[in-house]
XYZ file of C-alpha atoms in Angstrom:
517
model
C 0.143 -0.176 -0.031
C 2.933 2.503 0.825
C 4.528 1.587 -2.432
C 1.438 2.519 -4.171
C 0.604 5.543 -2.495
C 4.542 6.856 -3.519
C 3.855 5.879 -6.928
C 0.785 7.804 -7.350
C 2.638 10.680 -5.549
C 5.137 10.834 -7.961
C 3.151 10.487 -11.223
C 0.645 13.336 -10.138
C 3.856 15.488 -9.285
C 3.399 18.721 -10.988
C 6.594 19.562 -13.500
C 8.960 22.201 -13.066
C 7.553 25.483 -14.672
C 8.638 26.070 -18.347
C 10.101 29.816 -17.134
C 11.880 28.484 -14.050
C 13.643 25.732 -16.654
C 14.426 28.746 -19.417
C 15.770 30.716 -16.460
C 17.938 28.266 -15.319
C 19.127 27.125 -19.012
C 20.212 30.457 -19.722
C 21.928 31.187 -16.012
C 23.605 27.596 -16.872
C 22.414 26.356 -13.074
C 19.764 25.884 -10.732
C 18.369 28.615 -8.488
C 19.135 28.924 -5.206
C 16.309 28.287 -2.230
C 15.929 31.856 -1.350
C 15.564 32.956 -5.577
C 12.890 30.677 -5.364
C 11.470 32.206 -2.401
C 11.736 35.587 -3.582
C 10.085 34.305 -7.014
C 7.302 33.003 -5.138
C 6.617 35.847 -3.180
C 6.577 38.214 -6.421
C 4.821 36.170 -8.538
C 2.006 35.627 -5.764
C 2.417 38.951 -4.561
C 1.410 40.477 -8.787
C -1.490 37.467 -8.949
C -3.536 38.553 -5.668
C -3.073 42.221 -6.596
C -4.418 41.777 -9.877
C -7.407 39.460 -8.484
C -8.435 42.616 -6.247
C -7.478 45.232 -9.004
C -10.492 43.674 -11.222
C -12.892 43.606 -7.884
C -12.008 47.221 -7.041
C -13.258 48.736 -10.405
C -17.204 48.069 -9.556
C -17.011 50.575 -6.652
C -15.343 53.176 -8.611
C -18.006 52.713 -11.203
C -20.770 52.900 -9.052
C -21.135 56.965 -8.967
C -21.477 56.945 -12.986
C -23.858 53.977 -13.206
C -26.359 55.360 -10.509
C -25.082 59.189 -9.840
C -28.962 60.201 -8.927
C -28.049 58.255 -5.662
C -26.299 61.095 -4.656
C -29.667 62.536 -3.632
C -29.876 60.535 -0.373
C -31.083 61.452 3.054
C -28.271 61.892 5.576
C -28.784 61.705 9.313
C -25.159 62.565 10.643
C -24.465 62.503 14.563
C -24.224 65.767 16.485
C -23.566 67.615 13.582
C -27.100 69.277 11.881
C -24.462 71.080 9.770
C -22.849 67.953 8.230
C -24.770 68.904 4.439
C -26.085 72.506 5.300
C -22.855 74.076 3.848
C -23.753 72.733 0.153
C -26.785 73.316 -1.723
C -27.679 70.294 -4.361
C -27.647 72.544 -7.555
C -23.874 73.079 -6.802
C -22.947 69.109 -6.997
C -21.219 68.032 -10.246
C -22.504 67.827 -13.886
C -21.876 63.882 -13.942
C -24.312 63.349 -11.505
C -27.034 64.052 -14.247
C -26.493 61.188 -15.949
C -26.370 57.533 -15.698
C -26.830 54.105 -17.095
C -29.974 51.741 -16.976
C -31.008 49.997 -14.864
C -28.758 51.429 -12.320
C -29.825 55.043 -12.753
C -33.336 54.951 -10.971
C -34.497 55.266 -8.082
C -33.771 51.338 -6.699
C -30.075 51.993 -8.229
C -28.227 51.750 -4.984
C -30.619 48.534 -4.247
C -29.922 46.762 -7.698
C -25.863 47.560 -6.933
C -26.162 45.855 -3.686
C -27.663 42.810 -5.223
C -24.878 42.982 -7.757
C -22.314 43.149 -5.239
C -24.147 40.289 -3.259
C -24.160 38.168 -6.121
C -20.511 38.124 -6.755
C -19.529 37.572 -3.179
C -22.153 34.779 -2.430
C -20.852 33.051 -5.442
C -17.181 33.690 -4.499
C -17.650 32.911 -0.744
C -19.425 29.197 -1.715
C -16.972 28.850 -4.377
C -13.876 29.429 -1.910
C -14.925 26.131 0.251
C -14.640 24.006 -3.248
C -11.603 25.870 -4.469
C -9.796 24.974 -0.983
C -10.977 21.210 -1.571
C -9.458 21.191 -4.822
C -6.652 23.385 -4.560
C -5.239 20.608 -2.021
C -5.417 18.168 -5.107
C -4.554 19.867 -8.338
C -1.693 21.286 -9.799
C -1.962 25.171 -7.934
C -0.332 26.601 -10.878
C -2.553 25.260 -13.411
C -5.578 25.935 -11.181
C -4.633 29.566 -10.278
C -3.915 30.209 -14.417
C -7.376 29.032 -15.175
C -8.755 30.972 -12.347
C -7.030 34.328 -13.398
C -7.987 34.174 -17.164
C -11.686 33.414 -16.065
C -11.613 36.294 -14.064
C -10.366 38.411 -16.756
C -12.685 37.299 -19.181
C -15.862 37.736 -17.109
C -14.606 41.389 -15.928
C -13.913 42.343 -19.566
C -17.373 40.931 -20.448
C -19.031 43.219 -17.851
C -17.344 46.406 -19.370
C -18.760 45.234 -22.980
C -21.707 46.228 -21.571
C -21.066 49.641 -22.467
C -19.876 49.037 -26.114
C -22.842 46.661 -26.871
C -25.325 49.151 -24.989
C -26.584 46.372 -22.751
C -29.098 47.446 -20.061
C -30.401 44.274 -18.793
C -29.785 43.369 -14.920
C -29.705 40.216 -15.299
C -26.608 40.074 -17.957
C -24.658 42.172 -15.259
C -25.908 39.679 -12.370
C -24.853 36.835 -14.525
C -21.388 38.081 -15.631
C -20.769 38.765 -11.684
C -21.357 35.623 -10.665
C -19.320 33.948 -12.835
C -16.353 36.561 -11.709
C -17.276 35.635 -8.354
C -16.413 31.815 -9.092
C -13.457 32.180 -10.663
C -12.083 35.076 -8.260
C -12.691 32.005 -5.368
C -9.788 30.166 -6.835
C -6.773 32.907 -6.109
C -6.831 33.304 -2.494
C -6.427 29.538 -1.287
C -3.893 29.013 -3.987
C -1.649 31.825 -3.157
C -1.632 31.163 0.442
C -0.944 27.664 0.321
C 1.761 28.392 -2.136
C 3.281 31.050 0.094
C 2.926 28.553 3.064
C 4.921 25.771 1.364
C 7.901 28.154 1.248
C 7.826 29.651 4.346
C 7.777 28.324 7.681
C 6.298 29.982 10.806
C 9.306 31.918 12.303
C 8.360 35.467 11.070
C 5.709 34.053 9.064
C 3.379 37.277 10.237
C 6.022 39.834 9.453
C 6.690 38.065 5.964
C 3.080 37.765 4.992
C 1.970 40.878 6.678
C 4.238 42.969 3.915
C 3.222 39.977 1.214
C -0.286 40.678 2.007
C 0.346 44.668 1.076
C -0.854 43.190 -2.215
C -4.384 43.357 -1.311
C -4.313 47.288 -0.490
C -2.036 47.387 -3.647
C -4.549 46.003 -5.777
C -6.990 47.925 -4.533
C -5.334 51.302 -5.204
C -4.007 50.260 -8.807
C -7.873 49.293 -9.584
C -8.866 52.619 -7.981
C -6.229 54.690 -10.026
C -6.615 52.677 -13.433
C -10.703 52.941 -13.404
C -10.657 56.374 -12.052
C -8.337 57.615 -15.059
C -10.172 55.814 -17.726
C -13.722 56.909 -16.615
C -13.524 59.709 -18.941
C -13.193 57.564 -22.020
C -16.370 55.295 -21.041
C -16.836 53.104 -17.692
C -16.305 49.727 -19.878
C -12.624 50.667 -19.901
C -12.490 50.536 -16.467
C -13.250 46.837 -16.549
C -11.628 45.852 -19.671
C -8.022 47.075 -18.724
C -7.931 45.447 -15.530
C -9.363 42.181 -16.854
C -6.503 42.203 -19.529
C -3.924 42.820 -17.041
C -4.967 40.062 -14.656
C -5.032 37.490 -17.897
C -1.584 38.351 -18.599
C -0.446 37.950 -15.033
C -2.252 34.567 -15.285
C -0.104 33.355 -17.797
C 3.082 34.551 -16.196
C 1.625 32.624 -13.196
C 1.744 29.676 -15.583
C 5.258 30.145 -16.762
C 7.144 31.005 -13.884
C 5.375 30.075 -10.325
C 6.765 27.048 -8.575
C 3.984 25.847 -6.037
C 6.473 24.019 -3.621
C 9.984 23.245 -2.881
C 9.717 19.574 -4.207
C 8.634 20.744 -7.655
C 12.157 22.159 -8.424
C 13.976 19.699 -6.532
C 15.116 21.746 -3.352
C 15.142 20.617 0.266
C 13.262 23.715 2.009
C 14.423 22.178 5.435
C 18.071 23.331 4.986
C 17.061 26.948 4.811
C 16.426 29.118 8.084
C 13.329 30.326 6.955
C 11.380 26.942 6.460
C 10.324 25.186 9.458
C 8.909 21.970 8.656
C 6.267 20.065 10.459
C 8.830 17.493 11.485
C 11.108 20.048 12.968
C 8.447 22.199 14.775
C 9.072 22.904 18.468
C 5.677 22.836 19.283
C 4.824 21.693 22.992
C 1.924 19.819 21.873
C 3.220 16.334 21.096
C 2.590 14.823 17.469
C 1.127 11.391 18.119
C 0.856 8.582 15.628
C 3.084 10.340 12.894
C 3.435 8.270 9.810
C 4.769 9.326 6.401
C 1.799 8.216 4.963
C -0.288 10.992 6.418
C 1.919 13.674 4.976
C 0.394 13.583 1.454
C -3.126 12.932 2.475
C -5.422 15.885 1.946
C -7.638 16.404 4.916
C -11.391 16.365 4.519
C -13.629 19.665 5.044
C -15.199 18.598 8.367
C -11.944 17.464 9.767
C -10.484 20.636 8.930
C -13.246 22.868 10.858
C -12.035 20.807 14.090
C -8.385 21.821 14.053
C -7.971 23.967 17.148
C -8.485 27.959 16.225
C -10.089 27.358 12.884
C -13.985 28.100 13.860
C -13.290 31.259 16.155
C -10.685 32.928 13.390
C -13.355 32.061 10.517
C -16.010 33.649 12.467
C -13.886 36.396 13.397
C -12.987 37.098 9.707
C -17.031 37.057 8.924
C -17.492 40.305 10.175
C -13.928 41.815 9.710
C -14.632 41.034 6.069
C -17.818 42.704 6.730
C -16.482 45.740 7.636
C -13.282 45.890 5.097
C -15.400 44.990 1.996
C -18.208 47.643 2.902
C -15.454 50.172 2.430
C -13.970 48.028 -0.802
C -17.415 48.596 -2.409
C -18.604 51.648 -1.245
C -16.388 53.867 -0.027
C -15.721 55.735 -3.454
C -19.388 56.099 -3.498
C -19.738 57.797 -0.184
C -16.681 60.108 -0.363
C -18.269 61.535 -3.841
C -21.617 61.641 -2.177
C -20.416 63.516 0.963
C -19.406 67.180 1.128
C -15.980 67.385 2.383
C -15.488 71.234 3.344
C -18.623 72.195 1.809
C -18.114 70.630 -1.369
C -18.514 67.380 -3.595
C -16.084 65.692 -5.381
C -15.969 64.260 -8.896
C -15.924 60.335 -9.313
C -12.408 60.592 -10.252
C -11.035 62.580 -7.554
C -13.054 60.395 -5.174
C -11.790 57.116 -6.127
C -8.427 58.557 -6.104
C -8.889 59.658 -2.591
C -10.006 56.545 -1.236
C -7.181 54.884 -1.802
C -5.660 56.255 1.275
C -7.898 53.462 3.145
C -5.536 51.011 1.062
C -2.098 52.657 2.038
C -3.303 52.728 5.916
C -4.527 48.922 5.299
C -0.605 48.216 3.860
C 0.546 49.747 7.432
C -2.173 47.743 9.173
C -1.240 44.631 7.453
C 2.703 45.066 8.292
C 2.113 46.397 11.891
C 0.197 43.419 12.866
C 2.250 40.941 11.349
C 5.245 42.420 12.980
C 3.111 42.895 16.801
C 1.949 38.913 16.466
C 5.558 37.814 15.781
C 7.156 39.928 18.491
C 4.089 38.766 21.085
C 3.796 35.046 19.686
C 0.285 36.256 20.252
C -2.170 36.116 16.814
C -5.343 36.182 18.725
C -4.456 39.158 20.923
C -3.016 41.190 18.009
C -6.360 40.760 16.208
C -8.594 41.379 18.677
C -6.805 44.774 19.801
C -6.882 45.688 16.234
C -10.703 45.287 15.819
C -11.226 47.061 19.294
C -9.171 50.082 17.900
C -11.012 50.096 14.662
C -14.488 51.269 16.543
C -13.337 54.684 17.615
C -11.511 54.933 14.233
C -14.663 54.234 12.427
C -17.002 56.856 14.512
C -14.305 59.769 14.110
C -13.856 59.099 10.431
C -17.764 59.338 10.212
C -18.111 62.277 12.521
C -15.399 64.489 11.441
C -14.566 63.136 7.956
C -16.208 66.124 6.362
C -14.472 68.985 8.064
C -11.514 69.050 5.455
C -9.596 67.116 3.007
C -6.925 66.686 5.571
C -8.637 65.345 8.326
C -10.593 63.277 6.054
C -7.146 61.614 4.752
C -5.961 61.046 8.177
C -9.122 59.747 9.587
C -9.335 57.489 6.516
C -5.900 56.134 6.638
C -6.559 55.272 10.578
C -9.444 53.468 9.882
C -7.858 51.474 7.189
C -5.107 50.516 9.304
C -7.317 49.148 12.056
C -9.899 47.849 9.689
C -7.650 45.374 7.075
C -4.695 44.774 9.942
C -6.684 41.990 11.452
C -7.947 41.121 8.005
C -4.743 40.550 6.867
C -2.959 38.906 9.687
C -6.043 36.579 9.853
C -6.409 35.477 6.373
C -2.565 35.033 6.117
C -0.209 34.165 8.709
C -3.152 32.743 10.912
C -4.247 30.738 7.840
C -1.140 29.350 7.168
C -0.392 28.533 10.958
C -3.674 26.788 11.100
C -2.963 24.634 8.026
C 0.352 23.387 9.637
C -1.223 22.920 13.044
C 0.355 20.295 15.239
C -3.148 18.241 15.199
C -2.638 17.528 11.780
C 0.450 15.421 12.560
C 2.814 16.505 9.681
C 0.299 16.704 7.299
C 1.383 19.603 4.664
C -1.619 19.128 2.436
C -4.134 21.330 4.409
C -3.238 24.832 3.611
C -5.751 25.311 0.954
C -8.364 23.836 2.686
C -8.153 25.531 5.808
C -7.315 28.954 3.850
C -10.496 28.554 2.100
C -12.442 27.354 4.835
C -11.224 31.017 7.141
C -11.738 33.313 4.001
C -14.749 31.668 2.474
C -16.626 32.503 5.802
C -15.341 35.720 6.018
C -16.296 36.260 2.519
C -19.656 35.474 3.366
C -19.627 38.344 5.769
C -17.960 40.672 2.932
C -21.455 39.688 0.920
C -23.496 40.494 3.548
C -21.896 44.422 4.516
C -22.431 45.808 0.907
C -25.339 44.262 0.480
C -27.148 45.659 3.758
C -25.303 49.196 3.035
C -27.001 49.325 -0.331
C -30.201 49.050 1.715
C -29.226 51.019 4.859
C -27.522 53.807 3.225
C -30.843 54.899 1.256
C -32.137 56.189 4.806
C -28.853 57.215 6.431
C -25.026 56.504 6.375
C -25.164 56.878 10.091
C -26.753 53.575 10.316
C -23.839 52.128 7.787
C -21.559 53.392 10.435
C -23.235 51.838 13.361
C -23.623 48.535 11.584
C -19.619 48.701 11.000
C -18.837 49.499 14.473
C -20.963 46.902 15.888
C -19.559 44.281 13.549
C -16.094 45.174 14.756
C -17.162 44.428 18.418
C -18.431 41.541 17.611
C -15.374 40.489 15.369
C -13.307 40.888 18.582
C -15.531 39.328 21.085
C -15.420 36.192 19.257
C -11.629 35.911 19.925
C -11.994 36.234 23.459
C -11.233 32.598 24.447
C -8.398 32.452 22.221
C -6.815 35.731 23.694
C -7.788 34.416 27.234
C -5.418 31.142 26.575
C -2.929 33.323 24.641
C -2.562 35.588 28.366
C -2.652 32.492 30.311
C -0.038 31.020 28.222
C 2.394 34.247 28.739
C 1.658 34.539 32.348
C 2.532 30.732 32.615
C 5.649 31.271 30.567
C 6.645 34.131 32.372
C 6.561 32.351 35.965
C 8.648 29.577 34.379
C 11.048 32.090 33.358
C 11.241 33.461 36.840
C 11.337 30.087 38.692
C 13.447 27.550 36.300
C 13.574 25.073 39.118
C 9.747 24.614 38.727
C 9.726 23.451 35.437
C 9.076 19.852 34.493
C 11.876 17.634 33.745
C 12.412 16.676 30.036
C 11.067 12.932 29.447
């Protein structure tokens, strides 16, 4: 049975990418382990940045498709002059046109339903994508997802030139786009997890996770710049970009050290499960377990998966509400008595993502230094509550105040989101309870991010309806979600605190340590 399994593993093993073989041929020698690591980080960074660039375009185009929704009823806290300094007649000329069927009185709700369709299929597809990712060649799987995403993103934009006004056309296109987008995250986290061990994983993945914000910023800038030529270009150009990068992934991405014939255990950055110094004993470890993909229910039972997955549900609810509605909110809010154009609002919204880059790196670094993922994530979520409150309350005072508060909101909202979807997912995907099984990364990542994506679908949908009466109610919803996200980690936080206290006591009284058996 063992020999049969070994032969099956060998025959199903992916080949070395063509681009890597070409580089080695030109170079005249094999690449070093760290060179492979650098290639993996760069290629996966570009890959997922392109996913987010295509995802961001919808939020930029919202105000063009549904300009009349700018006449919303606002109900601010404590500040009756929130909109009093500006008359509706002073609003920009671009608010006088739109694109059917989104330019009617129910346009905001329809756009919310489009977001729901995309994110619902995305979240459901995530579970299947993780299951398939642990069983298929991740390089080919990721390439198919990227090219498919580019195709359907472009087809959404094609509605501009084809003069399509059917709501169901755009709905169907977004559902297919969501399905192909679901291949991305489990795949890239699994690949990076294969190449990098747990030591300094939070910092490395915190920096690497900047791809989310870089993708959002790139998508915002590209889509905003192309709006003046017609909103269709805002979809087609990012769609072509992700397809081209998808081909690059196929040519050069090595999905694991074994693909290119290097031993990752010899590198200091890679801590294999067999060399892990976990205090929890690894029972019944056998070589046969190593290559067996785990089941869906089995993955849910890994300690920490459920609370982090539920935390991410509420964390992504907040993050994706900003992702899909922030440019819209900015363009329909008077800042220092003036309304900004759609292009300017889209560009300004990138400050939130800049804060997200800093937040992701900071959360990863802090969690590494403290060796406390739950404490770090919960602290950021609690800090996001006042950040959201002050952005809503004082974001209209001036452009500079808006930028500062938006940066702070992005830092605290995206920090735990980045930490959970990267370092935490990779940690749990190589948890000691798996007995050395390395074929769980994509499944665990898909469960955590898939559950979070359900919240990501719910937030933008609720915003589409709630914002029609008051944006203050939207921000209340976001603050409650941030609070619940932090509370869901309470048990893990208490466990980490208890472990820290126990460690401190052991260090203070070395004689009380139990002898090693």
